[in-house]
Short mmCIF file of C-alpha atoms in Angstrom, two decimals:
data_model
loop_
_atom_site.label_atom_id
_atom_site.label_comp_id
_atom_site.label_asym_id
_atom_site.label_seq_id
_atom_site.Cartn_x
_atom_site.Cartn_y
_atom_site.Cartn_z
CA MET A 30 -255.74 26.88 -78.18
CA PRO A 31 -252.57 26.82 -76.06
CA SER A 32 -250.96 23.44 -75.40
CA ALA A 33 -251.35 21.65 -72.07
CA GLY A 34 -250.14 18.46 -70.45
CA PRO A 35 -252.53 15.49 -70.43
CA ARG A 36 -253.27 15.86 -66.69
CA GLN A 37 -253.49 19.65 -66.69
CA PRO A 38 -256.80 21.54 -66.91
CA CYS A 39 -258.03 21.89 -70.46
CA PRO A 40 -257.39 25.42 -71.82
CA CYS A 41 -261.00 25.53 -73.06
CA GLY A 42 -262.14 26.20 -69.48
CA SER A 43 -264.33 23.11 -69.10
CA GLY A 44 -262.66 22.18 -65.82
CA ARG A 45 -261.78 18.71 -67.14
CA ARG A 46 -258.27 17.41 -67.63
CA TYR A 47 -256.88 18.05 -71.10
CA LYS A 48 -256.60 14.30 -71.91
CA ALA A 49 -260.32 13.83 -71.14
CA CYS A 50 -261.45 16.89 -73.06
CA HIS A 51 -259.83 18.42 -76.15
CA GLY A 52 -256.79 16.18 -75.78
CA GLU A 53 -258.85 12.99 -76.00
CA ARG A 54 -257.84 10.75 -78.87
CA ARG A 55 -260.73 10.02 -81.17
CA ARG A 56 -260.30 6.48 -82.40
CA PRO A 57 -262.20 5.37 -85.50
CA ALA A 58 -265.11 3.02 -84.88
CA PRO A 59 -264.78 -0.65 -85.89
CA VAL A 60 -266.68 -1.95 -88.91
CA LEU A 61 -269.65 -3.95 -87.62
CA ARG A 62 -270.40 -5.84 -90.85
CA PRO A 63 -267.07 -6.28 -92.64
CA PHE A 64 -268.45 -8.50 -95.42
CA ALA A 65 -271.72 -6.64 -96.09
CA GLY A 66 -272.64 -6.49 -99.75
CA ARG A 67 -271.46 -9.98 -100.67
CA VAL A 68 -274.04 -12.68 -101.27
CA ASP A 69 -271.88 -15.10 -99.29
CA GLU A 70 -271.52 -12.74 -96.30
CA PRO A 71 -273.02 -15.32 -93.87
CA ASP A 72 -270.55 -18.01 -94.95
CA LEU A 73 -267.62 -15.61 -94.62
CA VAL A 74 -268.79 -14.77 -91.10
CA ALA A 75 -269.10 -18.48 -90.31
CA LEU A 76 -265.58 -19.20 -91.57
CA ARG A 77 -264.21 -16.39 -89.47
CA GLU A 78 -266.15 -17.10 -86.29
CA PHE A 79 -267.06 -20.74 -85.73
CA VAL A 80 -266.09 -23.15 -88.53
CA PRO A 81 -262.84 -24.88 -87.49
CA SER A 82 -261.44 -26.08 -90.81
CA ALA A 83 -262.65 -25.11 -94.28
CA THR A 84 -261.28 -23.78 -97.55
CA ALA A 85 -262.56 -21.95 -100.63
CA PRO A 86 -260.69 -20.99 -103.82
CA LEU A 87 -260.62 -17.25 -104.47
CA THR A 88 -260.92 -15.47 -107.81
CA LEU A 89 -259.58 -11.93 -108.08
CA SER A 90 -261.86 -9.25 -109.49
CA ALA A 91 -261.62 -8.11 -113.09
CA ALA A 92 -260.74 -4.60 -111.92
CA HIS A 93 -257.83 -5.84 -109.82
CA LEU A 94 -256.53 -8.05 -112.63
CA ALA A 95 -256.76 -5.16 -115.09
CA ASP A 96 -254.40 -3.17 -112.86
CA ASN A 97 -252.28 -6.20 -111.93
CA PRO A 98 -252.18 -8.61 -114.90
CA ASP A 99 -249.26 -10.50 -113.33
CA HIS A 100 -251.67 -11.79 -110.66
CA ALA A 101 -253.89 -13.57 -113.18
CA ASP A 102 -252.21 -16.96 -112.78
CA ARG A 103 -251.92 -16.92 -108.99
CA ARG A 104 -253.79 -19.65 -107.14
CA ILE A 105 -255.34 -18.38 -103.90
CA ILE A 106 -257.06 -20.46 -101.23
CA LEU A 107 -259.06 -18.91 -98.43
CA GLY A 108 -258.83 -21.02 -95.27
CA THR A 109 -260.09 -20.76 -91.74
CA LEU A 110 -256.81 -21.08 -89.82
CA LEU A 111 -253.13 -21.45 -90.73
CA PRO A 112 -250.16 -22.77 -88.73
CA GLN A 113 -249.10 -20.40 -85.94
CA ALA A 114 -252.25 -18.37 -86.75
CA ALA A 115 -250.41 -16.67 -89.62
CA ALA A 116 -252.34 -14.20 -91.76
CA ALA A 117 -251.15 -15.74 -95.04
CA VAL A 118 -248.62 -18.22 -96.40
CA VAL A 119 -247.00 -18.30 -99.83
CA ARG A 120 -246.02 -21.84 -100.74
CA ASP A 121 -242.90 -22.69 -102.71
CA ASP A 122 -244.95 -23.03 -105.89
CA GLY A 123 -246.48 -19.56 -105.39
CA GLU A 124 -249.88 -20.75 -104.16
CA ILE A 125 -251.30 -18.46 -101.48
CA LEU A 126 -253.16 -19.57 -98.36
CA LEU A 127 -255.13 -16.73 -96.76
CA ALA A 128 -256.48 -17.11 -93.21
CA MET A 129 -259.83 -15.90 -91.94
CA GLN A 130 -258.90 -16.55 -88.30
CA THR A 131 -255.86 -14.83 -86.78
CA LEU A 132 -254.75 -13.95 -83.27
CA VAL A 133 -255.18 -10.18 -83.69
CA SER A 134 -257.85 -8.28 -85.60
CA GLY A 135 -258.00 -4.62 -86.51
CA LEU A 136 -260.99 -2.33 -86.92
CA ASP A 137 -262.06 -3.94 -90.21
CA PRO A 138 -261.44 -7.67 -90.79
CA ALA A 139 -262.12 -7.21 -94.52
CA ALA A 140 -259.32 -4.64 -94.73
CA ASP A 141 -257.02 -6.93 -92.73
CA LEU A 142 -257.68 -9.78 -95.16
CA ALA A 143 -257.06 -7.51 -98.15
CA GLY A 144 -253.81 -6.27 -96.63
CA ALA A 145 -252.60 -9.82 -96.01
CA LEU A 146 -253.60 -10.92 -99.51
CA LEU A 147 -251.85 -8.00 -101.20
CA ALA A 148 -248.73 -8.62 -99.12
CA ALA A 149 -248.79 -12.30 -100.09
CA LEU A 150 -249.18 -11.44 -103.78
CA ASP A 151 -246.01 -9.35 -103.55
CA ALA A 152 -244.09 -11.80 -101.34
CA LYS A 153 -241.55 -14.35 -102.48
CA PRO A 154 -242.40 -18.07 -102.58
CA GLY A 155 -241.89 -19.72 -99.22
CA SER A 156 -242.85 -16.58 -97.28
CA VAL A 157 -245.13 -16.17 -94.28
CA VAL A 158 -247.19 -12.97 -93.95
CA ASP A 159 -247.50 -12.36 -90.24
CA GLY A 160 -247.41 -8.60 -89.65
CA PRO A 161 -249.86 -6.42 -87.72
CA PRO A 162 -253.37 -6.10 -89.19
CA ALA A 163 -253.78 -3.41 -91.84
CA SER A 164 -256.63 -1.80 -89.92
CA ALA A 165 -254.92 -1.69 -86.53
CA PRO A 166 -256.10 1.51 -84.78
CA ALA A 167 -252.61 3.02 -84.66
CA ALA A 168 -252.13 2.41 -88.40
CA VAL A 169 -255.56 3.81 -89.31
CA GLU A 170 -254.95 6.99 -87.32
CA ARG A 171 -251.91 7.71 -89.48
CA LEU A 172 -253.94 7.52 -92.69
CA SER A 173 -255.35 10.79 -93.97
CA GLY A 174 -258.42 8.98 -95.28
CA GLY A 175 -258.85 6.67 -92.27
CA LEU A 176 -260.42 3.28 -92.83
CA ALA A 177 -261.87 4.41 -96.15
CA ALA A 178 -258.33 4.63 -97.54
CA LEU A 179 -257.70 0.90 -97.08
CA PRO A 180 -258.49 -1.73 -99.73
CA ARG A 181 -260.99 -4.36 -98.59
CA LEU A 182 -261.42 -8.01 -99.46
CA PRO A 183 -264.77 -7.57 -101.29
CA ASP A 184 -263.06 -5.00 -103.53
CA LEU A 185 -260.38 -7.50 -104.56
CA LEU A 186 -262.61 -10.52 -105.21
CA ASP A 187 -264.93 -11.56 -107.98
CA PRO A 188 -268.50 -11.14 -106.64
CA ALA A 189 -269.51 -14.76 -107.32
CA PRO A 190 -270.28 -16.77 -104.13
CA LEU A 191 -267.45 -18.87 -102.74
CA GLU A 192 -267.43 -22.65 -103.11
CA ILE A 193 -266.71 -23.79 -99.57
CA THR A 194 -265.32 -27.18 -98.56
CA VAL A 195 -265.41 -28.17 -94.89
CA HIS A 196 -262.58 -30.48 -93.82
CA PRO A 197 -262.31 -32.97 -90.94
CA GLY A 198 -258.81 -31.70 -90.17
CA PHE A 199 -255.95 -29.55 -91.43
CA ALA A 200 -254.40 -31.87 -93.98
CA TRP A 201 -254.85 -29.06 -96.52
CA TRP A 202 -252.01 -27.23 -94.78
CA VAL A 203 -249.56 -29.63 -96.44
CA PRO A 204 -249.29 -29.64 -100.26
CA SER A 205 -249.90 -33.10 -101.67
CA SER A 206 -248.66 -32.59 -105.22
CA ASN A 207 -244.92 -32.91 -104.57
CA GLY A 208 -245.10 -36.51 -103.35
CA VAL A 209 -242.85 -35.75 -100.36
CA GLU A 210 -243.95 -37.09 -97.00
CA PRO A 211 -244.18 -34.41 -94.28
CA SER A 212 -241.52 -34.40 -91.60
CA ALA A 213 -242.12 -35.78 -88.12
CA GLU A 214 -242.36 -32.23 -86.77
CA VAL A 215 -244.99 -31.26 -89.32
CA THR A 216 -246.91 -34.48 -88.68
CA ALA A 217 -246.89 -33.84 -84.94
CA SER A 218 -248.11 -30.27 -85.48
CA LEU A 219 -250.93 -31.53 -87.71
CA ASP A 220 -251.93 -34.13 -85.14
CA ARG A 221 -252.15 -31.46 -82.43
CA ALA A 222 -254.22 -29.18 -84.67
CA ASN A 223 -256.51 -32.00 -85.82
CA ALA A 224 -257.20 -32.94 -82.20
CA THR A 225 -258.84 -29.53 -81.67
CA VAL A 226 -261.24 -29.74 -84.63
CA VAL A 227 -264.93 -30.00 -83.75
CA PRO A 228 -266.66 -32.26 -86.32
CA THR A 229 -268.50 -29.84 -88.63
CA ALA A 230 -270.50 -30.07 -91.86
CA ARG A 231 -272.10 -27.41 -94.04
CA LEU A 232 -275.72 -28.03 -95.05
CA GLU A 233 -276.42 -28.01 -98.79
CA SER A 234 -280.12 -27.14 -98.72
CA VAL A 235 -279.85 -23.75 -97.01
CA PRO A 236 -277.24 -20.97 -96.91
CA ALA A 237 -274.59 -20.78 -94.16
CA ALA A 238 -276.00 -23.44 -91.81
CA TYR A 239 -273.40 -25.65 -90.11
CA TRP A 240 -273.96 -28.89 -88.22
CA CYS A 241 -271.39 -29.50 -85.50
CA SER A 242 -270.80 -32.00 -82.74
CA PRO A 243 -268.78 -30.63 -79.83
CA GLY A 244 -268.36 -33.50 -77.40
CA ASP A 245 -271.49 -35.51 -76.76
CA ARG A 246 -273.88 -32.82 -78.03
CA VAL A 247 -275.04 -31.98 -81.54
CA HIS A 248 -275.82 -28.43 -82.68
CA LEU A 249 -276.86 -26.48 -85.74
CA ARG A 250 -275.41 -22.97 -86.08
CA TRP A 251 -276.99 -20.88 -88.80
CA ALA A 252 -275.65 -17.46 -89.83
CA LEU A 253 -278.77 -15.72 -91.10
CA PRO A 254 -278.24 -13.15 -93.87
CA LEU A 255 -279.30 -9.54 -93.52
CA GLY A 256 -280.46 -7.25 -96.32
CA PRO A 257 -279.74 -6.62 -99.02
CA ALA A 258 -278.47 -10.20 -99.23
CA VAL A 259 -281.21 -12.68 -98.33
CA PRO A 260 -281.07 -15.19 -101.18
CA ALA A 261 -283.67 -17.72 -102.03
CA VAL A 262 -282.51 -21.30 -102.32
CA PRO A 263 -281.02 -22.03 -104.75
CA ASP A 264 -281.69 -18.78 -106.66
CA VAL A 265 -279.34 -16.14 -105.23
CA SER A 266 -280.78 -13.38 -107.42
CA ASP A 267 -283.94 -13.06 -105.30
CA VAL A 268 -282.99 -10.71 -102.45
CA SER A 269 -284.92 -8.73 -99.89
CA ASP A 270 -284.08 -5.86 -97.56
CA VAL A 271 -284.01 -7.55 -94.15
CA SER A 272 -282.70 -5.81 -91.04
CA GLU A 273 -281.55 -7.42 -87.81
CA GLU A 274 -284.82 -6.37 -86.19
CA ALA A 275 -286.71 -8.12 -88.99
CA VAL A 276 -284.69 -11.29 -88.42
CA LEU A 277 -285.54 -11.26 -84.71
CA ASP A 278 -289.20 -10.57 -85.51
CA ALA A 279 -289.21 -13.52 -87.92
CA LEU A 280 -287.68 -15.83 -85.33
CA ALA A 281 -290.34 -14.70 -82.86
CA ARG A 282 -293.21 -15.28 -85.34
CA VAL A 283 -291.97 -18.75 -86.22
CA SER A 284 -291.31 -19.63 -82.58
CA ALA A 285 -294.78 -18.46 -81.52
CA ALA A 286 -296.23 -20.70 -84.24
CA GLY A 287 -294.29 -23.67 -82.81
CA GLN A 288 -292.21 -24.07 -85.98
CA LEU A 289 -288.77 -22.92 -84.81
CA ALA A 290 -287.23 -26.38 -84.98
CA VAL A 291 -284.84 -28.32 -87.19
CA GLY A 292 -286.27 -31.83 -87.06
CA ASP A 293 -287.76 -33.96 -84.33
CA GLY A 294 -286.12 -33.57 -80.95
CA SER A 295 -284.42 -30.27 -81.83
CA ARG A 296 -284.63 -27.23 -79.55
CA PHE A 297 -283.85 -23.57 -80.20
CA VAL A 298 -281.40 -22.57 -77.45
CA GLY A 299 -280.56 -18.99 -78.39
CA SER A 300 -278.37 -16.94 -80.68
CA PHE A 301 -275.17 -14.96 -80.77
CA ARG A 302 -273.99 -12.06 -82.91
CA ALA A 303 -271.00 -12.41 -85.18
CA ASP A 304 -269.71 -9.63 -87.46
CA GLY A 305 -273.11 -7.98 -87.40
CA LEU A 306 -275.18 -11.08 -88.19
CA VAL A 307 -277.57 -13.04 -85.99
CA VAL A 308 -276.56 -16.71 -85.58
CA PRO A 309 -279.34 -18.87 -84.09
CA VAL A 310 -278.32 -22.16 -82.47
CA TRP A 311 -280.32 -25.35 -82.07
CA ASP A 312 -279.65 -28.41 -79.95
CA LEU A 313 -280.34 -31.41 -82.14
CA GLU A 314 -281.57 -34.85 -81.21
CA PRO A 315 -278.68 -37.02 -79.95
CA GLY A 316 -277.08 -38.84 -82.84
CA ALA A 317 -278.55 -36.53 -85.51
CA ASP A 318 -276.18 -36.13 -88.44
CA ALA A 319 -275.95 -33.35 -91.00
CA ASP A 320 -277.99 -35.25 -93.60
CA SER A 321 -280.92 -35.56 -91.22
CA CYS A 322 -281.03 -31.75 -90.93
CA GLU A 323 -281.28 -31.03 -94.65
CA LYS A 324 -285.03 -31.42 -95.19
CA PRO A 325 -286.14 -29.81 -91.87
CA ALA A 326 -283.73 -26.90 -92.43
CA ALA A 327 -285.09 -26.30 -95.93
CA GLN A 328 -288.64 -26.31 -94.55
CA LEU A 329 -287.69 -23.90 -91.77
CA TRP A 330 -285.91 -21.62 -94.26
CA ALA A 331 -289.08 -21.39 -96.36
CA VAL A 332 -291.08 -20.48 -93.25
CA LEU A 333 -288.49 -17.91 -92.16
CA ARG A 334 -288.47 -16.25 -95.56
CA GLU A 335 -292.24 -15.89 -95.41
CA ALA A 336 -291.86 -14.35 -91.95
CA PHE A 337 -289.22 -11.92 -93.25
CA ALA A 338 -291.75 -10.63 -95.77
CA ASP A 339 -294.66 -10.37 -93.29
CA PRO A 340 -295.41 -6.62 -92.86
CA ARG A 341 -297.78 -7.05 -89.90
CA ALA A 342 -296.87 -5.84 -86.42
CA LEU A 343 -296.12 -8.56 -83.89
CA THR A 344 -299.02 -9.72 -81.75
CA SER A 345 -298.78 -9.50 -77.97
CA GLN A 346 -297.91 -13.19 -77.78
CA GLU A 347 -295.25 -12.79 -80.47
CA ARG A 348 -293.76 -9.82 -78.61
CA ARG A 349 -293.48 -11.94 -75.46
CA VAL A 350 -291.82 -14.69 -77.47
CA ARG A 351 -289.49 -12.13 -79.08
CA ALA A 352 -288.31 -10.98 -75.66
CA GLY A 353 -287.37 -14.58 -74.90
CA VAL A 354 -285.61 -14.98 -78.24
CA VAL A 355 -283.57 -11.82 -77.71
CA GLY A 356 -282.84 -12.77 -74.11
CA ARG A 357 -281.26 -16.08 -75.05
CA THR A 358 -277.90 -14.60 -75.94
CA LEU A 359 -275.16 -17.20 -76.17
CA THR A 360 -271.40 -16.90 -75.79
CA LEU A 361 -269.40 -18.93 -78.30
CA ARG A 362 -266.62 -20.82 -76.53
#
């Protein structure tokens, strides 16, 4: 086909401009569920989307260590956010901090995290990894294999679920082992960051449910797992194949039965989507703390899991309720 300028008629004879026809750039589609396949997918989504300050130690996979034995002794901490929204930081002692939340994301957050981690493993102590995301569209278009050619975080990590610790602030930014007090500038930066943290706690009785208290209100945000990673509690080996439609059906069944609550005074207010998962949100009774949610959340989780497994079609009432559940789409601010 002869060449043409972007605003000239396409040589194919369609009558459209070349840039809107055969000259149109075909960008690869973004990955909708970047952490699919991991048992802790909901927690990874929560850390990336709505948990302000949390950490989890990372263990590299046996396959990665077999190819890179020099990485065996590296200590790696996955965190929600780092100073200046950096992708990763290598401390003076070689410890790596890897951030889930950055200013810019590419087409695949799991590939971006893997790229930042690999760069940090090769960087010198005292370095900051703050380049463009590995899966930026322009970078992916230059790869012969596209997104599939990029390493991804699940490929680099041991498959065991992460042990997550939620923090009241960002004191974990500063190493405490050297006994040196942080400078006034660092202290001021920490104070500013800590002032933005919404009080948050992770429930122990159910997976990926987070109590939070923004302002005068109290909420529960719960990242519900999709198949094939819907673990029982506490046995993570019991999994089912649950689609997003099945999750919405289950919420509708439980709501129609008057059981879609997390304790007295709670109210289901809607849900939002994050990295391909459904995240229902409840308003809790004023003054409710995380401990008061544990037993009601465990009871609701048992009911939801029964609803996931219910093969019956929704009744007319449940379909009406489902329309209301789907219609209550929230925007996370």
